[in-house]
Coordinates of C-alpha atoms and ligand atoms in Angstrom, one line a residue:
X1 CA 121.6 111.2 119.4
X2 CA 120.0 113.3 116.8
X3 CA 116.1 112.3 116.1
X4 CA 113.6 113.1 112.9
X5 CA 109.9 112.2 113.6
X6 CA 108.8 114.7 110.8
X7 CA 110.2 113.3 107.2
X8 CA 108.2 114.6 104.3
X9 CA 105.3 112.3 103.3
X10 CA 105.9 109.4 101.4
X11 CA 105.4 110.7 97.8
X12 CA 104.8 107.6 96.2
X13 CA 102.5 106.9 98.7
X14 CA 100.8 110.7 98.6
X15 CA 100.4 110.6 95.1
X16 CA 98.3 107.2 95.1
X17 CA 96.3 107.8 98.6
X18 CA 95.2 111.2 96.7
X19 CA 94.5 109.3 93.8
X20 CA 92.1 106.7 95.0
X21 CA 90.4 109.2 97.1
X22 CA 89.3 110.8 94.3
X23 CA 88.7 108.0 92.3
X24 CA 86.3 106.4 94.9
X25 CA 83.1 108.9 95.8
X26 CA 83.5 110.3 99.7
X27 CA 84.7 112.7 102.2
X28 CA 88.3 111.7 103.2
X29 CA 91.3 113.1 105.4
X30 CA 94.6 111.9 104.4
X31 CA 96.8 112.9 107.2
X32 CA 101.0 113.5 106.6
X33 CA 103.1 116.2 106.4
X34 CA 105.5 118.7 104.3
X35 CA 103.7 117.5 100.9
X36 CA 106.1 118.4 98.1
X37 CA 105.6 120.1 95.4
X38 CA 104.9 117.1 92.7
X39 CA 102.1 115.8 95.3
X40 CA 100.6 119.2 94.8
X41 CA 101.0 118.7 90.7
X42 CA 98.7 115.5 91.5
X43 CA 96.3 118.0 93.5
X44 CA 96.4 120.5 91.1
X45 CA 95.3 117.5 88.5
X46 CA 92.2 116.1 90.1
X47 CA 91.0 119.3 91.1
X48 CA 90.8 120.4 87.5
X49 CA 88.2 117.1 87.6
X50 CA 86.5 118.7 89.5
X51 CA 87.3 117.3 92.8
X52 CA 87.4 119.4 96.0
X53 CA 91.1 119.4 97.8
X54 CA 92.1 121.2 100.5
X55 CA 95.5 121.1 102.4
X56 CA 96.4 122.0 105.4
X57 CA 99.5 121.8 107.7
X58 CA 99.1 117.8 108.3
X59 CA 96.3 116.9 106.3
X60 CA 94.9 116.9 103.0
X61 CA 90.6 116.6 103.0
X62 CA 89.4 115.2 99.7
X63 CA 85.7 115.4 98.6
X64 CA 85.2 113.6 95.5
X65 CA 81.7 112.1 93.9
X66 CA 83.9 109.5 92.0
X67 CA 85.3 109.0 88.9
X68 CA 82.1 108.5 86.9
X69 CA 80.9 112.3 87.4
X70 CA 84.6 113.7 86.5
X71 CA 84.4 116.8 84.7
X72 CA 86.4 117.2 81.5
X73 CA 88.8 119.8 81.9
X74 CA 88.9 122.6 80.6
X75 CA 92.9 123.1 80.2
X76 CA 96.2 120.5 79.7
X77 CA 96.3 119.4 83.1
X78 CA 100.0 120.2 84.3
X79 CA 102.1 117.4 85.8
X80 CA 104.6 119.7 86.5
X81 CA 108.3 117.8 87.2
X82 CA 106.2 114.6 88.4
X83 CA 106.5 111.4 86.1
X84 CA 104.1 109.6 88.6
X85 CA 102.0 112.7 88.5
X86 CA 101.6 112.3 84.3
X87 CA 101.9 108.4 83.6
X88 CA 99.6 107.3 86.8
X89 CA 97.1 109.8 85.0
X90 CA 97.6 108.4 81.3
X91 CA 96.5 105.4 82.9
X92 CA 93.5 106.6 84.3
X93 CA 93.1 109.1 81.6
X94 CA 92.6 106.7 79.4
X95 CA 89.6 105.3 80.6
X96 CA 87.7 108.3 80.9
X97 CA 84.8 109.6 78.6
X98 CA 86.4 112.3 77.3
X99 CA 89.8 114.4 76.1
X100 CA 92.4 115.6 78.6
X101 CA 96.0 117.0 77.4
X102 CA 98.6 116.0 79.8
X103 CA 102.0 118.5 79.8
X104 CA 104.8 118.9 82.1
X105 CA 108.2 121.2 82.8
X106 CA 110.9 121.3 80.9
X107 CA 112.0 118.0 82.2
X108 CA 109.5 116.2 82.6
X109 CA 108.6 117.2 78.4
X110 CA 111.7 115.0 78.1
X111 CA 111.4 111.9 79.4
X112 CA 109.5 108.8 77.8
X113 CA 106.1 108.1 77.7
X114 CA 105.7 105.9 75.0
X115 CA 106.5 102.9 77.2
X116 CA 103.1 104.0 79.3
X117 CA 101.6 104.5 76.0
X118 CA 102.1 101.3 73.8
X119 CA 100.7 99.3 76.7
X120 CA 97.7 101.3 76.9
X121 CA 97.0 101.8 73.1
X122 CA 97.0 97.6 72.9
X123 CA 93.9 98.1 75.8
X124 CA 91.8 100.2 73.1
X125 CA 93.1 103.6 74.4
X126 CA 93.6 106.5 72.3
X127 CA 96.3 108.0 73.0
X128 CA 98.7 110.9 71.2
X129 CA 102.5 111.7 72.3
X130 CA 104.8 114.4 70.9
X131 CA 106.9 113.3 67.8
X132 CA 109.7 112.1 69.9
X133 CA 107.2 109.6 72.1
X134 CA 107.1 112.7 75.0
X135 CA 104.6 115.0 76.6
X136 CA 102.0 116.8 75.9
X137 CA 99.8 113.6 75.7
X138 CA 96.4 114.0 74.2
X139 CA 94.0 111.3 75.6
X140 CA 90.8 110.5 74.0
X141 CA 89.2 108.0 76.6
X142 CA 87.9 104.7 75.4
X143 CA 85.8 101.6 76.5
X144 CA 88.7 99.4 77.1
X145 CA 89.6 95.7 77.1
X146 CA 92.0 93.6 79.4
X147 CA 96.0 92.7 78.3
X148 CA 98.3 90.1 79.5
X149 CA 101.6 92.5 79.4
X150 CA 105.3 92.0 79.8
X151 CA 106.9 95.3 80.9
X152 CA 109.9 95.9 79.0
X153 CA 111.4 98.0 81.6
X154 CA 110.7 97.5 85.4
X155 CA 109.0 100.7 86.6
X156 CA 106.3 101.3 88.9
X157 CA 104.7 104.2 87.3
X158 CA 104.2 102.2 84.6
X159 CA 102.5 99.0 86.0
X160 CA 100.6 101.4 88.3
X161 CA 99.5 103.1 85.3
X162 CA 98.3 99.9 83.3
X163 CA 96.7 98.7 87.0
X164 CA 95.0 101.9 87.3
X165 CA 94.1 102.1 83.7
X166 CA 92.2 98.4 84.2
X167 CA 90.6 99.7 87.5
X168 CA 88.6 102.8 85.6
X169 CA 87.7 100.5 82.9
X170 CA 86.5 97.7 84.9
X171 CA 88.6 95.2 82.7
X172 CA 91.4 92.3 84.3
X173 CA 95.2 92.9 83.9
X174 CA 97.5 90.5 83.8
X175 CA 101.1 92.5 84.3
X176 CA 104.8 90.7 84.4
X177 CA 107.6 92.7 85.3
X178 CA 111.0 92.7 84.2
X179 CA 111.9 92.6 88.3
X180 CA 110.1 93.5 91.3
X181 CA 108.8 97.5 91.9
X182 CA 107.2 99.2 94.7
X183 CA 104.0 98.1 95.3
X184 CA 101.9 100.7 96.7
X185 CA 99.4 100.7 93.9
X186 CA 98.6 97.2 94.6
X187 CA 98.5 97.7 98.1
X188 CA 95.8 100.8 97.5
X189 CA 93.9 98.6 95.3
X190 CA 93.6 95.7 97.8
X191 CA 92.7 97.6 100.4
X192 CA 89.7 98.9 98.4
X193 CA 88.6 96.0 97.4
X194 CA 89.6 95.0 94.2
X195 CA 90.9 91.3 93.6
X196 CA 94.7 91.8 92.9
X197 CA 97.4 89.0 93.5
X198 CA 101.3 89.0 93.3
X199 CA 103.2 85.9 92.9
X200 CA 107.1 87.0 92.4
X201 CA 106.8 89.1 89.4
X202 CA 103.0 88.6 87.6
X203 CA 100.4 90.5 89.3
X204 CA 96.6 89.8 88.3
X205 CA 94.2 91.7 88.6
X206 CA 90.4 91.6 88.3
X207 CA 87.7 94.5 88.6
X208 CA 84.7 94.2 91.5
X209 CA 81.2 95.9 91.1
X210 CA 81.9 98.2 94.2
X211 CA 85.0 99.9 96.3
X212 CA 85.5 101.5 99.3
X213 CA 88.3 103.0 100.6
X214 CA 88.6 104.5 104.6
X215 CA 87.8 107.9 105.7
X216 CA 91.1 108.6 107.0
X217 CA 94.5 107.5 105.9
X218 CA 97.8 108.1 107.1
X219 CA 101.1 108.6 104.8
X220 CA 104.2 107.6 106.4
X221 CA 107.6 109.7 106.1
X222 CA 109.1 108.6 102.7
X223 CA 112.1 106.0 103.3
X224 CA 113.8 107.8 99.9
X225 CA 114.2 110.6 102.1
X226 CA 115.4 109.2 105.2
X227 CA 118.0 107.8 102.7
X228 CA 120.3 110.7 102.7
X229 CA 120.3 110.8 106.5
X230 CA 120.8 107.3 106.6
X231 CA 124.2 107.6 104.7
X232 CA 124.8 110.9 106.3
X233 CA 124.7 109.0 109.5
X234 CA 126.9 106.2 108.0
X235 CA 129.7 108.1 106.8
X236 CA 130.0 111.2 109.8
X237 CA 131.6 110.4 112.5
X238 CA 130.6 108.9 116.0
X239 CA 126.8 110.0 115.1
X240 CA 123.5 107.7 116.6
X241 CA 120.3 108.7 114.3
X242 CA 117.2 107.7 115.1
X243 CA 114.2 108.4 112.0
X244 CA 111.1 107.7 113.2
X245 CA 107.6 107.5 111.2
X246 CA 109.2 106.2 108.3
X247 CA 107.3 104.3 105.6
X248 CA 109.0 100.8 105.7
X249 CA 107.4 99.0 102.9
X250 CA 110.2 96.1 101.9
X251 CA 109.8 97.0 98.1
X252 CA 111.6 100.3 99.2
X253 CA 114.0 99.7 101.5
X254 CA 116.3 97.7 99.6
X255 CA 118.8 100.7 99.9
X256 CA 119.3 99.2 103.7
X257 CA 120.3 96.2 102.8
X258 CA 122.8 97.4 100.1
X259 CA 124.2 99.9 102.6
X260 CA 124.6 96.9 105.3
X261 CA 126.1 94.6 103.0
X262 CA 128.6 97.8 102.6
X263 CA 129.0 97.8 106.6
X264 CA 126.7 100.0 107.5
X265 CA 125.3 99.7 111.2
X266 CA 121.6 100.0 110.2
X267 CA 118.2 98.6 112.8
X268 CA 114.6 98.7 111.2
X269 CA 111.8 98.7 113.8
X270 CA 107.8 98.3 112.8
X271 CA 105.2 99.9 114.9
X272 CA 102.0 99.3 115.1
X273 CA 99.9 102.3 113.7
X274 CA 96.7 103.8 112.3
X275 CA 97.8 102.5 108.8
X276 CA 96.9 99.4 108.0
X277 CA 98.0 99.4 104.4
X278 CA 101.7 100.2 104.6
X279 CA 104.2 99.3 107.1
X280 CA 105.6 102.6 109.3
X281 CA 108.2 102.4 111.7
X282 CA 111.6 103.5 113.1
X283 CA 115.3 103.3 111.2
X284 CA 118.3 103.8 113.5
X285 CA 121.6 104.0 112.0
X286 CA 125.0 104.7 113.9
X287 CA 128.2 105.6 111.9
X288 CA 130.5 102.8 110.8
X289 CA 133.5 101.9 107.8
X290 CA 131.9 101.5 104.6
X291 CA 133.5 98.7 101.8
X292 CA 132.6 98.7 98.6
X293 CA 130.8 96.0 96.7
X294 CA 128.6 94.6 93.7
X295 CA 124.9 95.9 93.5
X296 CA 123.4 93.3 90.5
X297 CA 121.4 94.8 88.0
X298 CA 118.2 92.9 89.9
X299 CA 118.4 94.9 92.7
X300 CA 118.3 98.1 90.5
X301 CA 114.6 98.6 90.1
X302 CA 114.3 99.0 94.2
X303 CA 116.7 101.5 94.5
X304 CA 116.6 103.5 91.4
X305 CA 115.8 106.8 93.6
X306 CA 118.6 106.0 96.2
X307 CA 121.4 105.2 93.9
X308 CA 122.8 108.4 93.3
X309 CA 123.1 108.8 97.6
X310 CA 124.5 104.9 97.2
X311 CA 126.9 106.0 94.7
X312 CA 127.9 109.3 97.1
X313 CA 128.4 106.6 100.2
X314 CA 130.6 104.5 97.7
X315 CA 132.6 107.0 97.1
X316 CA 133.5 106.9 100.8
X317 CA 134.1 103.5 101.5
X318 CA 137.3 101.3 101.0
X319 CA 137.6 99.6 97.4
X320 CA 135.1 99.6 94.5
X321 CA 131.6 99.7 94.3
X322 CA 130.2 98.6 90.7
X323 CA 126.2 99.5 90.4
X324 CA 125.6 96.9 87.0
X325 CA 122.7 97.9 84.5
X326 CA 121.8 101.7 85.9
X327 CA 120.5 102.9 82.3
X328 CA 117.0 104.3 83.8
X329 CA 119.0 106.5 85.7
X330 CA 119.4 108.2 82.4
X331 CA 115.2 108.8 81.5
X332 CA 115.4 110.6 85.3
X333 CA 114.5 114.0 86.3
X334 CA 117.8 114.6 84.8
X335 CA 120.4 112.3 83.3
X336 CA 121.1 111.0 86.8
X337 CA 123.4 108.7 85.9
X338 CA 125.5 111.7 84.4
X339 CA 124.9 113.9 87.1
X340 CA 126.4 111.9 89.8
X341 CA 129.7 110.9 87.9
X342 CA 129.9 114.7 87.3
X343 CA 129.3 115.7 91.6
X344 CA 131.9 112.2 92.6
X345 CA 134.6 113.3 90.0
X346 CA 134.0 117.5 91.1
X347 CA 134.5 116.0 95.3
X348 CA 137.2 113.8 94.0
X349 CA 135.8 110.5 93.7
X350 CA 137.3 108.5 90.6
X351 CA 134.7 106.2 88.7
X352 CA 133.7 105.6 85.7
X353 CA 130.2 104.5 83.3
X354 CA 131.1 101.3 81.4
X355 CA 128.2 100.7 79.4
X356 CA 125.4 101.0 81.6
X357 CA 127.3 100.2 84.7
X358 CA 128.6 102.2 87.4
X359 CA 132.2 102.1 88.7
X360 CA 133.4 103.7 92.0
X361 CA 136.8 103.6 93.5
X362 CA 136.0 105.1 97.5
X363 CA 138.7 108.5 97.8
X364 CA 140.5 108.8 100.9
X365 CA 140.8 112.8 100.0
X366 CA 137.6 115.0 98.9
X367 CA 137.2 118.7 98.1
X368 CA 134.1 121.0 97.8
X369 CA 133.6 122.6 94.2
X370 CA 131.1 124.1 91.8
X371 CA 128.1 121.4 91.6
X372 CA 125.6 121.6 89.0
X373 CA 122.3 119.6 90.2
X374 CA 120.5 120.1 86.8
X375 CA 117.6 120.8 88.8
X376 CA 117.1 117.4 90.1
X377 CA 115.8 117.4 93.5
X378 CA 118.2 114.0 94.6
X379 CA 121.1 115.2 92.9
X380 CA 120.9 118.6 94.7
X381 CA 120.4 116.5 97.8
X382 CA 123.5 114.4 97.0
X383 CA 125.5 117.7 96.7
X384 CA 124.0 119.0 100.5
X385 CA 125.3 115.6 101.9
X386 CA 128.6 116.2 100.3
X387 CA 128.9 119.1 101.9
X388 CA 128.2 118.8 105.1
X389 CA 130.7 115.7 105.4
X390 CA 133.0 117.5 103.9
X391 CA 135.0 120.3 104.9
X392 CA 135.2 122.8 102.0
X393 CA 133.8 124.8 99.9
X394 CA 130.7 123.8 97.8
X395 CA 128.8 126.3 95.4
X396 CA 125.6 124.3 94.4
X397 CA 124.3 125.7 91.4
X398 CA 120.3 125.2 92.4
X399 CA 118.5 123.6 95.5
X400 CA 115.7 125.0 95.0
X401 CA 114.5 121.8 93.3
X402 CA 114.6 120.1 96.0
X403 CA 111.0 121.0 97.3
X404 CA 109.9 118.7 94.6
X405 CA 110.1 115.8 97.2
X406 CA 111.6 117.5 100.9
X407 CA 110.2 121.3 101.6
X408 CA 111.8 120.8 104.7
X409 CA 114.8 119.7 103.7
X410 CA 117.1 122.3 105.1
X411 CA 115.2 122.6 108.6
X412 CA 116.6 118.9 109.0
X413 CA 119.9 120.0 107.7
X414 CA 119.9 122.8 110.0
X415 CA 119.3 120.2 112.8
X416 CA 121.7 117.4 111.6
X417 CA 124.7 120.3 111.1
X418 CA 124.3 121.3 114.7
X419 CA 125.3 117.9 115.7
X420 CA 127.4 117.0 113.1
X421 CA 130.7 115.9 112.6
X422 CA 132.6 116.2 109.3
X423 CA 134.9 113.0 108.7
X424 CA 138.0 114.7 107.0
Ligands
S3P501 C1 107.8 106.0 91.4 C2 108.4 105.0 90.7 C3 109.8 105.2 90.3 C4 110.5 106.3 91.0 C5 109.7 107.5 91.2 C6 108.4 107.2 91.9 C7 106.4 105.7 91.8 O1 109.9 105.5 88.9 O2 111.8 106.6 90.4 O3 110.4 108.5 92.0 O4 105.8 106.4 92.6 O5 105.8 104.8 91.2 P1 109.9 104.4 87.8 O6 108.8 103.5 88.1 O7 109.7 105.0 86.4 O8 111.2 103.7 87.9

């Protein structure tokens, strides 16, 4: 049996728990592990409000004296490749008394902003994008006023940034989404307080005079990146996988159920622990025959960042697989949606985009090849999977990328090769 207790922290989860500590005035330890690098883009954000963050090896101590004696920065503040990093903060940006500039890398300058930004102009923000509705944003905070607001795509960066644009202001939100998103931000917000419901896809929420959030939280391993071991473990041969300390929030691991309506051999296990927010846990997974099968486009929205290892496992099971309505996977760290049809048809895997749907016939022979990841963290993580199921030669172009989510990605992979098996 091969075992991982130390997945990266959840960076969905990172990115908020750092947030709200430095929203809410205190001394707080937010315990994890193998923070990637857009985590440290959120770190590098708040500091620049002049917020005091240190990390160490498993922890992360935030001193903050609250929003309300934020410093203006002095500089854009760099979200580097995070789009949670730079719409979370045009939320709260936009509540705050004075001008920031928000910018990002080369491919985060490309992706759209203006769906963050409508929203929050119809609030009373002030708000400037780049010609083509992109980074560098220029916020001039405002006094703002509550919204009743129907997302017009379902993503949770951007209800968390309306929530947390509401939050600063101290106005009610009313948000309806076009299906159902993580959660965490609501979760965060209960927990400090703050009067927030969810019924199926409308979530209300209504400011409180006063917040408090614990002196210690801990992050759970991130469930996208027990994903690739999970298919991994699925596809090899004759392999038992136990992941342990593994965020397993339902609104992320719809992935498991599309992989065990696909055959896989997949048990969830909750454990009790010192988080009381977020549910943490074990997944075990032994290997088994994949089949292909239908994912509808409502599903999409909870397993946009596990589609393109979906679409790799599909492409090793029996018959078709047909992902319907994948068109975010375009507005990505890359064109994802691109980048996967180019890595199934370079290992051999027919399929095909038919409008915004994704077609994949399972091969019964692969090869290695020349991948190009585009510098996208999952797609790069795709390709490692690939290669270590099967057996030939692969020449990734860059995995560097990958420490945007999983530093210590290839210390797993080191592990996991030692007991692996390829299938062909
Ligand atoms: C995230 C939401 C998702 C996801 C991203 C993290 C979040 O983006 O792809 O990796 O932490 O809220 P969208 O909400 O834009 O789909």
């Amino acid at each position: 049996m091969i075992r991982i207790t130390d997945l990266p922290s959840d960076k969905s989860i990172s990115h908020r728990a750092l947030i709200f500590a430095s929203l809410l005035p205190g001394r707080r330890v937010l315990h994890g592990s193998h923070f990637g690098e857009d985590v440290l883009s959120t770190i590098r954000c708040f500091k620049a409000f002049g917020v005091a963050i240190t990390v160490h090896d498993t922890e992360i101590i935030v001193e903050s004296r609250g929003w309300q004696q934020f410093v203006e920065p002095r500089e854009a503040l760099d979200a580097g490749n995070s789009g949670t990093t730079a719409r979370l903060l045009m939320g709260i940006c936009a509540a705050l008394p004075f001008k920031v500039t928000i910018s990002g890398d080369a491919s985060l300058s490309k992706r759209p902003m203006r769906r963050v930004a409508e929203p929050l102009i119809l609030m009373g923000a002030d708000i400037t994008l780049s010609n083509d509705g992109c980074l560098p944003a220029v916020i001039l905070g405002q006094k703002l006023h509550s919204i009743d607001y129907k997302l017009p795509v379902a993503s949770a960066q951007l209800k968390s940034a309306l929530l947390l644009a509401a939050f600063v202001g101290g106005v009610s939100i009313i948000v309806h989404e076009p299906a159902r998103t993580r959660n965490h931000t609501e979760l965060f917000l209960s927990t400090v307080g703050a009067e927030i419901e969810q019924v199926g896809i409308t979530t209300w929420f209504n400011p409180q005079a006063e917040y408090q959030f614990a002196n210690e939280y801990s992050i759970p391993g991130d469930a996208s990146s027990a994903a690739y071991w999970v298919v991994w473990a699925s596809l090899a041969d004759g392999v038992i996988l136990e992941l342990d300390n593994v965020g397993l929030n339902p609104s992320r691991l719809s992935y498991v159920q599309v992989l065990k309506e696909m055959g896989a051999d997949i048990v969830t296990a909750s454990k009790n622990s010192a988080n009381k927010t977020e549910r943490i846990g074990s997944i075990m997974v032994r290997s088994s025959k994949l089949h292909g099968i239908t994912v509808s486009a409502e599903s999409i929205a909870d397993i946009i960042d596990e589609i393109p290892i979906l679409a790799l496992a599909a492409g090793f099971a029996d018959g078709e697989t047909c992902f319907n309505a994948v068109e975010e996977l375009r507005v990505k760290e890359s064109n994802r949606l691109e980048a996967i049809t180019e890595l199934l048809k370079t290992i051999g895997v027919t399929n095909n985009i038919d409008g915004n749907d994704l077609h994949i016939t399972g091969a019964k022979v692969w090869h290695g090849g020349i991948i190009h990841t585009y510098h996208d963290h999952r797609i790069a993580m795709c390709a490692e999977i690939a290669a270590i199921l099967i057996d030939a030669d692969f020449d990734i172009d860059d995995v560097n990328c990958i420490a945007v989510s999983y530093p210590n990605f290839f210390e797993h992979l080191r592990q996991i090769n030692e007991g692996s098996r390829v299938i062909k």
